[in-house]
Coordinates of C-alpha atoms in Angstrom, one line a residue:
Chain A
M1 CA -7.7 -91.2 28.9
Y2 CA -11.2 -88.6 29.9
Y3 CA -13.4 -91.3 28.5
K4 CA -12.3 -93.8 30.8
T5 CA -13.0 -91.9 33.7
K6 CA -16.1 -93.3 35.9
P7 CA -18.2 -89.2 35.8
Y8 CA -17.4 -89.5 32.0
R9 CA -19.4 -92.8 31.7
I10 CA -21.7 -91.7 33.7
F11 CA -23.0 -89.1 31.4
S12 CA -22.0 -91.2 28.4
I13 CA -25.2 -93.0 29.6
F14 CA -27.0 -90.2 29.7
N15 CA -26.1 -88.3 27.0
Y16 CA -26.7 -91.7 24.5
T17 CA -30.0 -92.0 26.5
F18 CA -30.8 -88.3 26.1
L19 CA -30.2 -88.2 22.3
A20 CA -32.0 -91.3 21.6
V21 CA -34.9 -89.7 23.3
L22 CA -34.7 -86.7 21.6
S23 CA -34.0 -88.3 18.5
I24 CA -37.4 -90.5 18.6
L25 CA -39.5 -87.1 19.6
C26 CA -38.9 -85.6 16.1
I27 CA -40.0 -88.9 14.2
I28 CA -43.1 -90.1 16.7
P29 CA -45.9 -87.6 15.1
L30 CA -44.5 -89.2 11.4
I31 CA -45.1 -92.5 13.3
H32 CA -48.8 -91.3 14.8
I33 CA -49.9 -90.2 11.6
L34 CA -48.8 -93.2 9.7
A35 CA -50.5 -95.5 12.3
I36 CA -54.2 -93.9 12.3
S37 CA -53.9 -93.9 8.3
F38 CA -53.6 -97.4 8.3
S39 CA -56.0 -98.1 11.1
G40 CA -59.9 -98.7 11.1
K41 CA -62.5 -95.8 11.4
A42 CA -63.9 -96.3 14.6
P43 CA -60.5 -97.1 16.4
A44 CA -59.2 -94.0 15.2
N45 CA -62.3 -91.9 16.0
A46 CA -62.8 -93.1 19.5
N47 CA -58.5 -92.6 19.8
L48 CA -57.4 -95.9 20.2
V49 CA -54.7 -95.8 17.8
G50 CA -51.4 -94.7 19.7
L51 CA -48.2 -95.6 17.9
L52 CA -49.6 -98.7 15.9
P53 CA -52.1 -99.4 13.8
V54 CA -55.2 -100.9 15.0
D55 CA -57.8 -103.0 13.0
F56 CA -54.9 -102.7 10.1
N57 CA -57.0 -101.9 6.7
L58 CA -55.8 -99.8 3.6
E59 CA -59.5 -98.4 3.5
A60 CA -58.0 -94.8 3.9
Y61 CA -55.8 -95.2 1.2
A62 CA -58.3 -96.8 -1.2
K63 CA -60.8 -93.6 -0.3
T64 CA -57.8 -91.1 -1.1
L65 CA -56.8 -92.4 -4.1
D66 CA -60.4 -92.3 -5.1
N67 CA -61.5 -88.3 -4.6
E68 CA -61.0 -87.1 -8.2
N69 CA -59.8 -83.5 -6.6
F70 CA -56.5 -85.3 -4.5
L71 CA -55.6 -87.0 -7.6
K72 CA -55.8 -83.6 -10.0
S73 CA -53.8 -81.8 -7.3
L74 CA -51.1 -84.6 -7.0
W75 CA -51.4 -84.0 -10.5
V76 CA -50.6 -80.6 -10.9
A77 CA -48.0 -80.5 -8.0
V78 CA -45.5 -83.5 -10.3
Q79 CA -45.9 -81.1 -12.8
R80 CA -44.7 -77.7 -10.7
T81 CA -41.9 -79.9 -9.2
T82 CA -40.6 -81.6 -12.6
L83 CA -40.6 -78.0 -14.2
G84 CA -40.1 -75.9 -11.9
T85 CA -36.9 -77.3 -10.5
L86 CA -36.0 -77.6 -14.4
I87 CA -36.4 -74.4 -15.3
S88 CA -35.1 -73.1 -11.5
M89 CA -32.2 -75.0 -12.3
V90 CA -31.0 -74.0 -15.5
V91 CA -32.0 -70.3 -14.7
V92 CA -30.0 -70.6 -11.7
V93 CA -26.8 -72.4 -13.4
L94 CA -26.6 -69.7 -16.3
A95 CA -26.2 -66.8 -13.8
A96 CA -23.9 -68.8 -11.2
Y97 CA -21.4 -69.4 -14.1
P98 CA -20.8 -65.8 -15.3
L99 CA -21.0 -64.5 -11.4
S100 CA -18.1 -66.8 -10.5
K101 CA -15.6 -65.2 -12.7
E102 CA -13.3 -63.1 -11.3
N103 CA -13.8 -59.1 -11.7
S104 CA -10.8 -58.8 -14.4
A105 CA -12.7 -60.9 -16.2
F106 CA -16.4 -60.3 -16.3
R107 CA -16.3 -56.7 -15.2
R108 CA -20.4 -56.5 -14.7
R109 CA -20.0 -59.4 -12.2
N110 CA -20.5 -56.9 -9.2
F111 CA -23.1 -54.7 -10.8
Y112 CA -24.9 -58.1 -11.5
T113 CA -24.3 -60.0 -8.1
W114 CA -25.7 -57.1 -6.5
F115 CA -28.8 -56.8 -8.5
F116 CA -29.5 -60.4 -7.4
V117 CA -28.3 -60.1 -3.9
F118 CA -31.0 -56.7 -2.7
T119 CA -34.0 -59.1 -4.0
M120 CA -32.5 -61.2 -0.5
L121 CA -32.7 -57.7 1.2
F122 CA -35.4 -56.0 0.5
N123 CA -38.6 -57.0 -1.0
G124 CA -41.6 -55.2 -2.4
G125 CA -44.2 -57.3 0.3
L126 CA -47.2 -59.3 -0.6
I127 CA -50.0 -56.7 -1.6
P128 CA -47.9 -55.1 -4.7
F129 CA -46.5 -58.8 -5.7
Y130 CA -50.5 -60.3 -5.6
I131 CA -50.7 -56.9 -7.4
L132 CA -48.5 -58.3 -10.1
I133 CA -49.6 -61.1 -11.4
Q134 CA -53.4 -59.7 -11.5
N135 CA -52.2 -57.6 -14.0
L136 CA -49.8 -60.0 -15.4
N137 CA -52.9 -62.4 -16.0
M138 CA -51.2 -65.1 -14.6
M139 CA -53.6 -66.1 -12.0
N140 CA -54.9 -69.7 -12.7
T141 CA -51.4 -70.4 -14.6
L142 CA -48.4 -73.4 -13.6
W143 CA -46.9 -70.9 -14.6
V144 CA -47.2 -68.5 -11.2
L145 CA -45.9 -71.2 -8.9
I146 CA -42.9 -72.0 -11.3
L147 CA -41.5 -68.6 -12.6
P148 CA -41.2 -65.9 -9.7
S149 CA -39.7 -68.6 -7.4
A150 CA -36.8 -69.7 -10.4
V151 CA -34.4 -66.7 -9.4
N152 CA -33.3 -68.8 -6.2
V153 CA -30.4 -66.2 -5.2
W154 CA -29.3 -68.5 -2.4
N155 CA -29.4 -71.5 -5.1
M156 CA -27.0 -69.3 -7.2
I157 CA -24.7 -68.0 -4.4
L158 CA -23.9 -71.7 -3.6
M159 CA -23.4 -72.5 -7.1
L160 CA -21.0 -69.5 -7.8
N161 CA -19.3 -70.8 -4.6
F162 CA -18.8 -74.4 -5.9
F163 CA -18.0 -73.0 -9.9
R164 CA -15.2 -70.5 -7.7
R165 CA -13.6 -74.3 -6.4
V166 CA -13.4 -75.6 -10.1
P167 CA -9.2 -75.6 -11.2
R168 CA -8.7 -72.5 -13.3
E169 CA -6.7 -75.0 -15.7
L170 CA -9.6 -77.0 -16.5
E171 CA -11.0 -73.8 -17.9
E172 CA -7.9 -72.4 -19.6
A173 CA -7.2 -75.6 -21.5
A174 CA -11.1 -75.5 -22.6
T175 CA -10.0 -71.7 -24.0
I176 CA -6.9 -73.2 -25.7
D177 CA -8.6 -75.4 -27.7
G178 CA -10.8 -72.9 -28.8
A179 CA -14.5 -73.2 -26.2
G180 CA -16.5 -70.4 -25.9
H181 CA -18.2 -69.7 -22.7
V182 CA -21.6 -71.4 -23.6
R183 CA -19.4 -74.9 -24.4
T184 CA -16.8 -73.7 -21.4
L185 CA -19.8 -74.5 -19.3
I186 CA -21.2 -77.4 -20.4
S187 CA -18.2 -79.5 -21.2
V188 CA -16.0 -78.5 -18.3
Y189 CA -17.9 -77.0 -15.3
L190 CA -21.2 -78.8 -15.3
P191 CA -19.6 -82.3 -15.6
V192 CA -17.6 -81.6 -12.1
S193 CA -20.3 -80.1 -10.7
L194 CA -22.7 -82.7 -10.6
P195 CA -22.8 -83.4 -7.2
A196 CA -23.2 -79.5 -6.1
I197 CA -26.2 -79.7 -9.1
A198 CA -27.9 -83.1 -7.5
T199 CA -28.3 -81.4 -4.3
L200 CA -29.4 -78.0 -5.2
S201 CA -32.3 -80.3 -7.6
L202 CA -33.2 -81.8 -4.6
F203 CA -33.6 -78.8 -2.7
A204 CA -35.8 -77.0 -5.5
M205 CA -37.7 -79.8 -5.5
V206 CA -38.7 -79.6 -1.6
F207 CA -38.9 -76.5 -2.2
H208 CA -41.4 -77.1 -4.8
W209 CA -43.5 -79.9 -3.2
N210 CA -44.2 -78.2 0.0
S211 CA -44.8 -74.8 -1.7
W212 CA -48.3 -74.2 -0.6
F213 CA -49.5 -70.1 -0.1
D214 CA -48.9 -68.9 -3.7
G215 CA -51.3 -71.7 -5.0
L216 CA -53.7 -70.5 -2.3
I217 CA -53.8 -67.1 -3.1
F218 CA -53.0 -67.1 -7.0
M219 CA -55.7 -70.1 -8.0
T220 CA -58.8 -69.0 -7.6
D221 CA -60.2 -72.3 -8.9
H222 CA -59.6 -75.3 -6.4
K223 CA -58.9 -77.6 -9.7
N224 CA -55.7 -75.5 -10.0
Y225 CA -54.7 -76.6 -6.0
P226 CA -51.0 -78.3 -5.8
L227 CA -51.4 -80.9 -3.2
A228 CA -49.7 -78.9 -0.8
T229 CA -52.7 -76.4 -1.0
F230 CA -55.1 -78.7 -1.3
L231 CA -53.8 -80.4 1.8
Q232 CA -53.6 -76.8 3.3
T233 CA -57.6 -76.2 3.0
V234 CA -58.4 -79.7 3.3
I235 CA -56.6 -80.4 6.5
V236 CA -56.0 -77.3 8.2
Q237 CA -58.4 -74.8 7.3
Q238 CA -61.2 -77.4 7.0
D239 CA -63.2 -76.0 4.3
F240 CA -64.5 -78.6 2.4
S241 CA -66.7 -76.2 0.1
K242 CA -63.6 -75.6 -1.7
V243 CA -62.7 -78.5 -2.5
S244 CA -65.2 -81.7 -2.9
A245 CA -67.6 -81.9 -5.5
R246 CA -69.8 -85.1 -4.5
P247 CA -71.0 -85.2 -1.0
E248 CA -69.7 -88.6 -0.8
D249 CA -66.2 -87.3 -0.9
L250 CA -67.2 -84.7 1.5
E251 CA -67.4 -87.4 3.8
N252 CA -64.2 -89.0 3.0
I253 CA -62.2 -86.2 3.1
S254 CA -63.3 -85.1 6.9
Q255 CA -62.3 -88.7 8.2
R256 CA -59.6 -88.9 10.3
T257 CA -58.1 -91.7 8.9
V258 CA -58.3 -90.2 5.6
K259 CA -57.2 -86.9 6.2
A260 CA -53.7 -89.1 8.1
A261 CA -53.6 -91.3 4.9
Q262 CA -53.1 -87.6 3.1
I263 CA -50.7 -86.5 5.0
F264 CA -48.4 -89.2 4.5
I265 CA -48.8 -89.1 0.9
G266 CA -48.2 -85.8 0.9
M267 CA -44.8 -85.9 2.9
A268 CA -44.1 -89.6 1.3
P269 CA -42.0 -87.9 -1.9
I270 CA -40.1 -86.4 0.6
L271 CA -39.5 -89.1 3.1
F272 CA -38.6 -90.6 -0.5
V273 CA -35.7 -88.1 -1.8
Y274 CA -34.2 -87.4 2.0
P275 CA -32.2 -90.4 2.1
L276 CA -30.2 -88.6 -0.8
L277 CA -30.5 -85.3 0.4
Q278 CA -28.6 -86.2 3.4
R279 CA -25.4 -87.6 2.0
F280 CA -24.9 -83.6 0.2
F281 CA -27.1 -81.4 2.3
V282 CA -24.2 -81.3 4.7
K283 CA -21.2 -80.7 2.9
G284 CA -23.4 -78.2 0.2
I285 CA -24.5 -76.0 3.3
V286 CA -20.9 -76.0 4.8
I287 CA -19.5 -75.1 1.6
G288 CA -21.9 -72.3 1.4
A289 CA -22.2 -71.5 5.0
V290 CA -18.3 -71.6 6.2
K291 CA -15.6 -69.8 4.4
E292 CA -11.9 -69.6 5.3
Chain B
M1 CA -16.1 -68.0 -32.0
N2 CA -13.5 -65.1 -32.2
R3 CA -11.7 -65.0 -28.7
S4 CA -8.4 -62.7 -27.5
T5 CA -5.1 -64.5 -27.2
P6 CA -4.3 -66.2 -24.3
P7 CA -2.7 -63.2 -21.5
S8 CA 0.6 -64.4 -21.9
T9 CA 1.5 -63.8 -25.5
R10 CA -0.3 -60.7 -25.6
K11 CA 2.2 -58.0 -26.7
P12 CA 3.1 -54.5 -24.5
S13 CA -0.5 -52.3 -25.4
S14 CA -0.2 -50.2 -28.4
P15 CA -3.1 -47.9 -28.6
T16 CA -4.8 -49.9 -31.3
G17 CA -3.9 -53.2 -29.9
L18 CA -5.6 -51.7 -26.7
R19 CA -8.6 -50.6 -28.9
Q20 CA -8.5 -54.6 -30.0
R21 CA -8.2 -55.8 -27.0
R22 CA -11.1 -54.3 -25.2
R23 CA -13.4 -55.2 -28.5
G24 CA -12.2 -58.5 -28.0
N25 CA -13.1 -58.7 -24.6
W26 CA -16.3 -57.1 -24.9
R27 CA -17.3 -59.5 -27.6
R28 CA -16.1 -62.3 -25.1
T29 CA -18.2 -61.3 -22.0
I30 CA -21.4 -60.3 -24.1
A31 CA -22.3 -64.3 -24.3
L32 CA -21.6 -64.0 -20.1
D33 CA -24.1 -61.1 -20.1
G34 CA -26.5 -63.3 -21.9
M35 CA -26.1 -66.2 -19.9
V36 CA -27.1 -63.8 -16.7
L37 CA -30.3 -62.4 -18.8
P38 CA -32.9 -65.0 -17.8
A39 CA -32.2 -64.9 -14.2
L40 CA -32.0 -60.9 -15.0
I41 CA -35.6 -60.6 -17.0
L42 CA -37.2 -62.8 -13.9
T43 CA -35.7 -60.6 -10.9
I44 CA -36.7 -57.7 -12.9
I45 CA -40.2 -58.9 -13.3
F46 CA -41.0 -60.7 -10.1
A47 CA -38.9 -58.8 -7.3
Y48 CA -38.1 -55.1 -8.7
I49 CA -41.5 -54.5 -10.3
P50 CA -43.5 -54.8 -6.9
M51 CA -40.8 -52.6 -5.2
V52 CA -42.1 -50.0 -7.5
G53 CA -45.9 -50.8 -6.6
I54 CA -44.6 -50.3 -3.2
V55 CA -46.4 -46.5 -3.6
I56 CA -49.6 -47.8 -2.9
A57 CA -48.6 -47.8 0.8
F58 CA -49.1 -44.3 0.3
Q59 CA -52.3 -44.3 -1.2
D60 CA -56.1 -45.1 -1.2
F61 CA -55.4 -47.5 -3.5
K62 CA -58.5 -49.0 -5.6
P63 CA -58.2 -52.2 -7.7
W64 CA -60.5 -50.6 -10.4
L65 CA -58.5 -47.3 -10.4
G66 CA -54.7 -48.8 -10.4
F67 CA -52.2 -46.7 -9.2
G68 CA -52.4 -43.1 -11.1
Q69 CA -56.0 -42.7 -10.3
S70 CA -55.9 -44.0 -6.9
N71 CA -55.8 -40.7 -4.1
W72 CA -53.1 -40.2 -1.8
V73 CA -53.0 -40.4 1.7
G74 CA -49.4 -39.6 2.6
L75 CA -48.5 -41.5 5.8
D76 CA -52.2 -41.8 7.1
H77 CA -51.5 -45.6 6.7
F78 CA -48.5 -45.7 8.7
Q79 CA -50.2 -43.3 11.4
Y80 CA -53.1 -45.7 11.4
L81 CA -50.8 -48.7 12.3
F82 CA -49.1 -47.2 14.9
S83 CA -52.1 -45.2 16.6
T84 CA -54.1 -48.5 17.1
P85 CA -53.6 -50.6 20.1
E86 CA -55.0 -53.5 18.2
N87 CA -52.5 -53.1 15.4
L88 CA -49.2 -51.9 17.7
Q89 CA -50.7 -55.5 19.5
V90 CA -49.8 -57.2 16.1
V91 CA -46.0 -55.9 16.1
W92 CA -45.9 -56.9 19.7
N93 CA -46.9 -60.5 18.7
T94 CA -43.9 -60.6 15.8
L95 CA -41.3 -59.3 18.2
I96 CA -42.2 -61.5 21.0
I97 CA -42.7 -65.2 19.2
A98 CA -39.8 -64.0 16.9
S99 CA -37.4 -63.2 19.7
M100 CA -38.1 -66.2 21.7
K101 CA -37.7 -68.2 18.6
L102 CA -34.5 -66.5 18.4
V103 CA -32.7 -67.7 21.2
G104 CA -34.1 -70.9 21.5
G105 CA -32.7 -71.3 17.8
L106 CA -29.7 -70.6 19.3
I107 CA -29.1 -72.5 22.2
A108 CA -31.2 -75.6 21.5
P109 CA -28.6 -76.5 18.7
L110 CA -25.7 -75.7 20.6
V111 CA -26.3 -78.0 23.2
F112 CA -27.7 -80.7 20.5
A113 CA -23.9 -80.3 18.5
L114 CA -22.1 -80.1 21.9
L115 CA -24.0 -83.2 23.2
L116 CA -23.6 -84.9 19.8
N117 CA -19.8 -84.6 19.7
E118 CA -19.5 -86.4 23.4
I119 CA -20.7 -89.7 20.8
R120 CA -18.6 -92.0 19.9
L121 CA -20.3 -94.0 18.1
S122 CA -20.3 -93.2 14.6
A123 CA -23.2 -95.5 13.8
F124 CA -25.5 -94.0 16.8
K125 CA -24.0 -90.6 15.3
R126 CA -25.4 -91.1 12.6
S127 CA -28.8 -92.1 13.6
V128 CA -29.6 -89.6 15.5
Q129 CA -28.7 -87.0 12.7
T130 CA -30.6 -88.9 10.3
L131 CA -33.9 -88.6 12.2
V132 CA -33.3 -85.0 14.0
Y133 CA -32.7 -83.0 10.4
L134 CA -35.7 -84.8 9.0
P135 CA -38.7 -82.4 10.6
H136 CA -36.6 -79.4 8.7
F137 CA -37.8 -81.0 5.3
L138 CA -41.6 -81.3 5.6
S139 CA -43.9 -78.5 5.3
W140 CA -45.7 -76.9 8.0
V141 CA -48.4 -78.1 6.1
I142 CA -48.5 -81.7 6.9
L143 CA -46.5 -80.5 10.3
G144 CA -49.9 -78.2 11.4
G145 CA -52.1 -81.2 9.9
I146 CA -49.9 -83.5 12.6
L147 CA -49.7 -81.0 15.4
L148 CA -53.6 -80.0 14.9
D149 CA -54.0 -84.0 15.2
M150 CA -51.8 -84.3 18.1
L151 CA -52.3 -81.4 20.4
S152 CA -56.2 -81.3 20.3
M153 CA -58.3 -82.0 23.1
K154 CA -58.5 -85.7 22.4
G155 CA -55.3 -85.9 20.8
L156 CA -52.1 -87.9 22.0
V157 CA -50.2 -85.6 23.5
N158 CA -53.4 -84.7 25.9
Q159 CA -53.7 -88.3 26.7
V160 CA -50.4 -88.7 27.8
L161 CA -50.5 -85.7 29.4
V162 CA -53.7 -86.6 31.6
A163 CA -52.8 -90.4 32.3
L164 CA -48.8 -88.9 33.8
F165 CA -49.8 -86.1 35.8
N166 CA -53.7 -86.4 35.9
I167 CA -54.5 -82.9 35.1
D168 CA -57.3 -81.2 32.5
P169 CA -56.7 -81.4 29.2
I170 CA -54.9 -78.6 28.1
F171 CA -56.4 -76.2 25.1
F172 CA -53.2 -75.7 23.2
L173 CA -54.1 -74.0 20.5
G174 CA -57.2 -72.6 21.5
D175 CA -55.6 -70.4 24.6
G176 CA -53.2 -67.2 23.6
N177 CA -49.8 -68.5 26.1
W178 CA -50.1 -71.9 25.2
F179 CA -50.8 -71.2 21.8
R180 CA -47.1 -69.1 21.5
F181 CA -45.9 -71.8 23.9
V182 CA -46.7 -74.2 21.1
V183 CA -45.4 -72.0 17.9
V184 CA -41.6 -71.8 20.0
V185 CA -42.1 -75.3 21.0
S186 CA -42.9 -76.6 17.7
D187 CA -40.1 -74.7 15.9
I188 CA -37.5 -75.3 17.6
W189 CA -38.3 -79.6 17.5
K190 CA -38.1 -78.4 13.9
E191 CA -35.0 -76.9 13.2
F192 CA -32.5 -77.7 16.1
G193 CA -31.2 -80.2 14.2
F194 CA -30.7 -78.8 10.9
G195 CA -29.3 -75.4 12.9
A196 CA -26.9 -77.7 14.8
I197 CA -24.8 -79.1 11.0
I198 CA -22.8 -75.9 11.1
F199 CA -22.3 -76.1 14.6
L200 CA -20.8 -79.9 13.9
A201 CA -19.2 -78.7 11.2
S202 CA -16.9 -75.8 13.3
L203 CA -16.5 -78.5 15.9
A204 CA -15.2 -80.9 13.9
G205 CA -12.4 -78.1 12.6
I206 CA -11.3 -77.8 16.1
N207 CA -7.7 -78.3 15.9
P208 CA -7.0 -82.4 18.2
A209 CA -4.1 -80.9 18.9
L210 CA -5.7 -78.5 21.4
Y211 CA -7.3 -81.4 23.3
E212 CA -4.4 -83.7 23.7
A213 CA -2.2 -80.4 25.4
A214 CA -5.0 -80.0 27.9
E215 CA -5.2 -83.7 28.6
V216 CA -1.4 -84.0 29.3
D217 CA -2.2 -80.9 31.6
G218 CA -4.4 -82.6 33.4
A219 CA -7.5 -81.5 32.2
G220 CA -10.7 -83.0 32.8
R221 CA -13.8 -83.0 29.3
W222 CA -15.4 -80.9 31.0
Q223 CA -12.7 -78.2 31.6
Q224 CA -11.7 -79.2 28.0
T225 CA -15.3 -78.0 26.9
L226 CA -15.3 -74.9 28.7
A227 CA -11.9 -73.4 27.6
I228 CA -11.3 -75.3 24.2
T229 CA -14.9 -76.6 22.5
I230 CA -17.1 -73.0 23.6
P231 CA -14.2 -70.6 23.0
S232 CA -13.8 -72.4 19.8
L233 CA -17.6 -72.0 18.8
I234 CA -17.8 -68.1 19.5
P235 CA -17.2 -66.8 16.3
I236 CA -19.9 -69.4 14.7
M237 CA -21.9 -68.3 17.1
I238 CA -21.3 -64.9 17.0
V239 CA -22.5 -65.2 12.8
V240 CA -25.3 -67.0 13.8
G241 CA -26.9 -65.1 16.4
T242 CA -26.3 -61.8 14.4
L243 CA -27.5 -62.9 11.2
S244 CA -30.9 -64.2 12.8
L245 CA -31.3 -60.7 14.6
G246 CA -32.1 -59.7 10.7
N247 CA -35.1 -61.7 11.0
I248 CA -36.8 -60.2 14.2
L249 CA -39.5 -59.5 12.6
N250 CA -39.9 -62.9 10.6
A251 CA -41.8 -65.2 13.6
G252 CA -42.5 -67.7 10.8
F253 CA -45.8 -66.9 9.1
D254 CA -46.2 -70.8 7.4
Q255 CA -46.0 -72.2 10.9
I256 CA -48.4 -69.6 11.8
F257 CA -50.6 -69.0 9.3
N258 CA -51.5 -73.3 9.7
L259 CA -51.9 -73.0 13.5
Y260 CA -53.7 -70.7 14.3
N261 CA -57.3 -69.8 15.0
G262 CA -60.0 -66.9 16.4
L263 CA -59.4 -67.5 19.5
V264 CA -56.0 -66.6 19.2
Y265 CA -55.8 -63.7 17.5
D266 CA -54.7 -61.0 20.4
K267 CA -51.8 -63.3 21.4
G268 CA -50.6 -65.3 18.0
D269 CA -51.1 -62.7 15.1
I270 CA -47.8 -61.7 13.4
I271 CA -47.3 -58.9 10.6
D272 CA -47.5 -61.4 8.0
T273 CA -50.8 -62.9 8.8
F274 CA -52.1 -59.6 9.8
V275 CA -51.1 -58.3 5.8
Y276 CA -52.5 -61.3 4.2
R277 CA -56.0 -61.2 6.1
V278 CA -56.0 -57.0 5.8
G279 CA -55.2 -57.4 2.6
L280 CA -56.1 -60.5 0.5
V281 CA -59.1 -61.1 2.4
D282 CA -60.7 -57.8 3.4
G283 CA -59.5 -55.8 0.1
Q284 CA -58.1 -53.1 2.4
F285 CA -54.8 -53.3 -0.1
G286 CA -53.2 -49.6 0.7
F287 CA -53.2 -49.9 4.5
S288 CA -52.1 -53.8 4.3
A289 CA -49.1 -52.9 1.9
A290 CA -48.0 -50.3 4.5
V291 CA -47.8 -52.2 6.9
G292 CA -45.5 -55.1 4.9
L293 CA -43.6 -51.7 4.1
F294 CA -43.0 -50.9 7.3
K295 CA -41.6 -55.0 7.6
S296 CA -39.5 -54.5 4.7
V297 CA -37.8 -51.8 5.6
V298 CA -37.0 -52.5 9.3
G299 CA -36.4 -55.7 8.2
F300 CA -33.8 -54.2 5.2
V301 CA -31.9 -52.4 8.4
L302 CA -31.5 -55.3 10.2
I303 CA -29.9 -57.3 7.9
V304 CA -28.0 -54.6 6.5
A305 CA -26.3 -54.2 10.0
A306 CA -26.8 -57.8 11.3
Y307 CA -24.4 -58.6 7.6
R308 CA -21.8 -55.9 8.7
M309 CA -21.5 -57.0 12.1
A310 CA -20.7 -60.8 11.2
Y311 CA -18.6 -59.3 9.1
K312 CA -16.8 -57.0 12.1
F313 CA -16.8 -59.1 14.8
A314 CA -16.4 -62.9 12.9
N315 CA -14.7 -61.6 9.7
Y316 CA -18.0 -63.5 8.3
R317 CA -18.9 -62.9 3.9
I318 CA -21.4 -64.8 2.0
F319 CA -19.6 -64.8 -1.2

């Protein structure tokens, strides 16, 4: 067997080492930031913190959670993530069901499908979209963070491909028993598609939690910023004028350990759902992407 | 609900029967239309109406005048885009950064997938996968914040470089060439694991009998890789490669916007960040919409061409 030969064994040693180093490289930045967030103010500012906290304390987290604006944006992020995921999933699942039918059963299917897919290929661009939102008076509302992204065509395609794999017999049995389409969707398709729905919901949650640009351009009042936008303003743009009410906040917010704590809280939910996500996404993506 | 009879029990259609069936069919499918309706309305409002708004690319648009009253300027904005060196530089930057990402984004996942495929310890394999997929799910705001800290003059990266090679600290995010390098490398770092999933799936689908036959013929692992593994991956490589061609004008707005600053505009400013600054910050709606339209049209042509090519060469369809 090839894997018992000497050259292959030498290669294996290198391969294992290389991949181990590569994986560590992928999380070192996260560990570094975590270490800073748990460190004392002085060692962090003097660049003494590597991958382990120096002078361990929780001061940075206490200050972060004491910041009213941080908490407000956290609340906006929680609202947009829950509501946004829910609405998006309802809209996507409802549309994916009819589009998963055969052309003979639903003749307008092709038209609808292309109507949605076309938006993936071409878009009006940022400026007309911005003017539209202004004219709809949606600036500074929660809806502007939720409705425009609700129809996720990619998720719709993954969902409809999944629905197509549901055995036809199940639907026929439901039809014979007198179930209409709505009933068939709810009592037959949804229960057997729960894994797919869970996957797409997790993806939608990650999307909403991470979205920051819509908040930045459509919220003229910083009190409506979702967390990701708040972090973008404070940590990346370093524009504290927009987000701090009190002078003492300003000092706290610009401190390196506090920044690290904010970054870590910002990614904590993702790290939390990641194990769940990972269980599903490999399969989900492959179903959608590789077809025989 | 009133429903048509199941197909098997239908009589061969008489004229009245046919009409009844049509009506029954229409009643059956109206529920289906109703289910599409919410998505349809949202798409019309948020995707199709902005497409109509593209007319401002041909206007000297003034928000207080609206579409109706603003002056038409024809192709002036496009002429301005292509006749000013600073504007053309933005298009070049986009092309350069995006094509470097495209090449790196194809090769890195492929090599990684091939190496991971040689790992026989499944616990090790799973741990590696868990760690390398993770960065894909973090936003560029988070990663931008981390990179700004790590790549600063006194950050962790410079500390390590100075200690190892005894060089002066590098101004990664303040020097145009280094900036491009950082953008491409950090993008590959974030996405190579996730991009490898599709290759790993194809690798798992290769018929083991091929390897057994090669083994019997005395081929070593390297020869097997050259003769079996890589040829088996060529169709999926064509698909991934052609489809990513559609992204040649997407150099990654989220990433660049969260990493760049005034010092690197000459080498790091791309179409999307340019549209944002010129349009929403400076308020030149018409010109900025024209730049956006240029990008949308080129993107559209490329995506359609890419899908046709992927279909032709690798028989790939999305739905």
